[in-house]
PDB file of C-alpha atoms in Angstrom:
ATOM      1  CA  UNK A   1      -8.350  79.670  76.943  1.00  0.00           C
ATOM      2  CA  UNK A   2      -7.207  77.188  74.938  1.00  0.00           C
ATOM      3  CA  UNK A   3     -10.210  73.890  74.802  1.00  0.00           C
ATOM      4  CA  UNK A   4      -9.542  70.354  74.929  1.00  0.00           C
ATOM      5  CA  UNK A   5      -8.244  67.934  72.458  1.00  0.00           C
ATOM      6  CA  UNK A   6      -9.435  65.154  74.478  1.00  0.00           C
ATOM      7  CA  UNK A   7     -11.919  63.941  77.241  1.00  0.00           C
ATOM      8  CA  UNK A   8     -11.112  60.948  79.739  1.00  0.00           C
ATOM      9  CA  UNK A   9     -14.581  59.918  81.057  1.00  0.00           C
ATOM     10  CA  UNK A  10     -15.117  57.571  83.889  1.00  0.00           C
ATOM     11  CA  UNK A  11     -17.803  55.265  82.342  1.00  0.00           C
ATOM     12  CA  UNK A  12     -19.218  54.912  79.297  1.00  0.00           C
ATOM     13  CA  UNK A  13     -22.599  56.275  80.186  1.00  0.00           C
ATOM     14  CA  UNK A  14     -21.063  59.437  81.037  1.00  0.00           C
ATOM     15  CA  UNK A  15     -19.271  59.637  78.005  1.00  0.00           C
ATOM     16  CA  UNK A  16     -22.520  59.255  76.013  1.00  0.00           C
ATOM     17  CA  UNK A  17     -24.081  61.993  78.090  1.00  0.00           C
ATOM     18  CA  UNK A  18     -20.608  64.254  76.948  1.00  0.00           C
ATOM     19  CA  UNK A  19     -21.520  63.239  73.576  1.00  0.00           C
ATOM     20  CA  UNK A  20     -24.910  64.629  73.726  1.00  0.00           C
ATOM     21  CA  UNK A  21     -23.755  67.460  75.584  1.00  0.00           C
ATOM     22  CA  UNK A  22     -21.448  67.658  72.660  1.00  0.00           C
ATOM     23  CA  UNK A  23     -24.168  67.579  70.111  1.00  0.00           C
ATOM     24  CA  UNK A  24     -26.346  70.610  71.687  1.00  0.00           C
ATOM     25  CA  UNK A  25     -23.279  72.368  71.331  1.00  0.00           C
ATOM     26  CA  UNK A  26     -22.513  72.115  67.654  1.00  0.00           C
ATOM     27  CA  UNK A  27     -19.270  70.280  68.198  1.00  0.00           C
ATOM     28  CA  UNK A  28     -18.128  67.166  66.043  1.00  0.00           C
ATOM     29  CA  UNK A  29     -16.490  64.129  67.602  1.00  0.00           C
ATOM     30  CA  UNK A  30     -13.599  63.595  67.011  1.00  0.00           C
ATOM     31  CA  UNK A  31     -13.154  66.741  64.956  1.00  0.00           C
ATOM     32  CA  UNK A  32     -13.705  69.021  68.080  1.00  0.00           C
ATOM     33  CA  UNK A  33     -12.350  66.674  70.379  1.00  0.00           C
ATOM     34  CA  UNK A  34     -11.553  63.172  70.853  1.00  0.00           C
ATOM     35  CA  UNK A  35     -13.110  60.966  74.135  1.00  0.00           C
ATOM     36  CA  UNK A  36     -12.805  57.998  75.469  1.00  0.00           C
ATOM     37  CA  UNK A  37     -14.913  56.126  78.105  1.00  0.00           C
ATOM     38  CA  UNK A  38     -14.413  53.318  80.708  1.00  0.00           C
ATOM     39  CA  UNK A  39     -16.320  49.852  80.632  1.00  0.00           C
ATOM     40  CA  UNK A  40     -17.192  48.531  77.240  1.00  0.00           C
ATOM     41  CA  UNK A  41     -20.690  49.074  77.503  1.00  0.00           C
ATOM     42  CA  UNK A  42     -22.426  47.821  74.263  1.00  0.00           C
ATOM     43  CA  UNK A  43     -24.177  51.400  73.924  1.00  0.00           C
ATOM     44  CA  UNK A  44     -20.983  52.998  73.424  1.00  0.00           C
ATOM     45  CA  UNK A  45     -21.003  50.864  69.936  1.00  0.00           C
ATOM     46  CA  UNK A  46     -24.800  52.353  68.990  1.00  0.00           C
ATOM     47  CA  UNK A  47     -23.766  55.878  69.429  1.00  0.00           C
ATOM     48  CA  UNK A  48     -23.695  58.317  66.627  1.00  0.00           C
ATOM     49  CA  UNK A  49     -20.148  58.164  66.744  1.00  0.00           C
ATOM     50  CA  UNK A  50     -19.191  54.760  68.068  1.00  0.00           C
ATOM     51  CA  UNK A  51     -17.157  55.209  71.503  1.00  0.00           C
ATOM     52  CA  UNK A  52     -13.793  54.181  71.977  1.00  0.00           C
ATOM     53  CA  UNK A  53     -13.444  52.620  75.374  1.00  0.00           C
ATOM     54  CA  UNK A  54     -11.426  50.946  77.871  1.00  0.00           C
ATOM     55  CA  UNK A  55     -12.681  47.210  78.789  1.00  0.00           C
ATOM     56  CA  UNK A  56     -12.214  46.116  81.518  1.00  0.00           C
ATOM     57  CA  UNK A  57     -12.039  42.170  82.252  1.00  0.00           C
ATOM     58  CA  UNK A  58     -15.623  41.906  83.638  1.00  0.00           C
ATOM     59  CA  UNK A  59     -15.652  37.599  84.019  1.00  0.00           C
ATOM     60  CA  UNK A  60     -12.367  37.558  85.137  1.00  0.00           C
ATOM     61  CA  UNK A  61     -13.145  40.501  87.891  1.00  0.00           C
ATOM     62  CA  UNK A  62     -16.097  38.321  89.040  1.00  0.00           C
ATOM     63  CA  UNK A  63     -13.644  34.609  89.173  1.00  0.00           C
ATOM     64  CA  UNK A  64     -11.559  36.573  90.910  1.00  0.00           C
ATOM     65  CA  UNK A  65     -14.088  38.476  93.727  1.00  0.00           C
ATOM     66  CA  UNK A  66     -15.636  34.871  94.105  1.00  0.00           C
ATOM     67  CA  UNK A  67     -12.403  32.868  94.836  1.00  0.00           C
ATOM     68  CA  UNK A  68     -11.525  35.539  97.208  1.00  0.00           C
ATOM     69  CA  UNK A  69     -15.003  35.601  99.321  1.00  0.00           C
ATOM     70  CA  UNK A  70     -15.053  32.127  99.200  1.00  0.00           C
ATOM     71  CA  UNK A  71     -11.732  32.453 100.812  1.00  0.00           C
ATOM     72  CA  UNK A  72     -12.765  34.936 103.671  1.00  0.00           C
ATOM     73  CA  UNK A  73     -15.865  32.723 104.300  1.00  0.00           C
ATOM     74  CA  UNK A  74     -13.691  29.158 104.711  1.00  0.00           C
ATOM     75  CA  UNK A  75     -11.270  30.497 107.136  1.00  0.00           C
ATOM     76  CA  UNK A  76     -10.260  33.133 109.586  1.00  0.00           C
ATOM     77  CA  UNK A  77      -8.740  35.294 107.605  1.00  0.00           C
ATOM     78  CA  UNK A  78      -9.809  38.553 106.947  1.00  0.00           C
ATOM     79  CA  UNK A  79      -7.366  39.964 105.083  1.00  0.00           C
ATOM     80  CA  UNK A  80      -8.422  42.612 102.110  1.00  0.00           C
ATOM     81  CA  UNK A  81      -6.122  42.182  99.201  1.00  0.00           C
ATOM     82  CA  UNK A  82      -6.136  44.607  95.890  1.00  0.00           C
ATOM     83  CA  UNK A  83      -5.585  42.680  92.642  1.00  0.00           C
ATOM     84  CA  UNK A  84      -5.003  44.680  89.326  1.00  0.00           C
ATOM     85  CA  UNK A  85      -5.767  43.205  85.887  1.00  0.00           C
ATOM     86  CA  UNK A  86      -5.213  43.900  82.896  1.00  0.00           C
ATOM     87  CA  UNK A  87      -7.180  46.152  80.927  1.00  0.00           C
ATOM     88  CA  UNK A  88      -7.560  46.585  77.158  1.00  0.00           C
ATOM     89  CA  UNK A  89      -8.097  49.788  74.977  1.00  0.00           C
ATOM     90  CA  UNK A  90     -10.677  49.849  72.216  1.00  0.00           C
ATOM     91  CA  UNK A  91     -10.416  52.038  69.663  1.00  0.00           C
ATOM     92  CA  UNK A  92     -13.618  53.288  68.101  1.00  0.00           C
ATOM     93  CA  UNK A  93     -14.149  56.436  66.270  1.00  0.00           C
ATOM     94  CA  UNK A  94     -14.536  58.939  68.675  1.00  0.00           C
ATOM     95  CA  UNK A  95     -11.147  59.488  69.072  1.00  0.00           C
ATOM     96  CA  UNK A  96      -8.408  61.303  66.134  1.00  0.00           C
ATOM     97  CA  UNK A  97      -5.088  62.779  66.537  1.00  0.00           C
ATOM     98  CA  UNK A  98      -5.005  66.458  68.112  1.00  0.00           C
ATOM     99  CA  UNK A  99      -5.609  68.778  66.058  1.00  0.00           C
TER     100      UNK A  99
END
């Protein structure tokens, strides 16, 4: 079977565990394969290849979670709602065009 060009991981800490995983392995990032993680944790920039990451909007997320329980506590609503916002890529170097 053919292995992958890239991994997806779903937060940066797991990513760094990959990495190590990676390392035990004798495989090079990005040579081997690219990855990418999810939250911008500062770690991710002390790795031994720094991590390229999505970041998410972390004060913005909280403004909005606060506006909205101070809503549900102020009146009788209880309606859930589901906001999206905007994420950003950050490229690092542990990611390189397929090889």
């Amino acid at each position: 079977t053919d292995a992958p060009t890239a991994i997806f991981v779903a937060s940066d800490s797991m990513a760094l565990e990959v990495m190590a995983v990676a390392t035990e392995l004798n495989q090079k990032i990005p040579r081997d394969f690219s990855i990418i993680g999810f939250d911008d944790n500062p770690t991710g920039l002390y790795a031994p290849v720094a991590l390229t990451t999505i970041r998410q909007p972390l004060v913005k997320m909280a403004e909005e979670g606060i506006k909205h329980l101070n809503k549900l506590m102020t009146s009788s609503s209880t309606k859930i709602i589901k906001r999206v916002l905007p994420c950003e890529l950050v490229v690092r170097e542990s990611c390189a065009p397929p090889r």
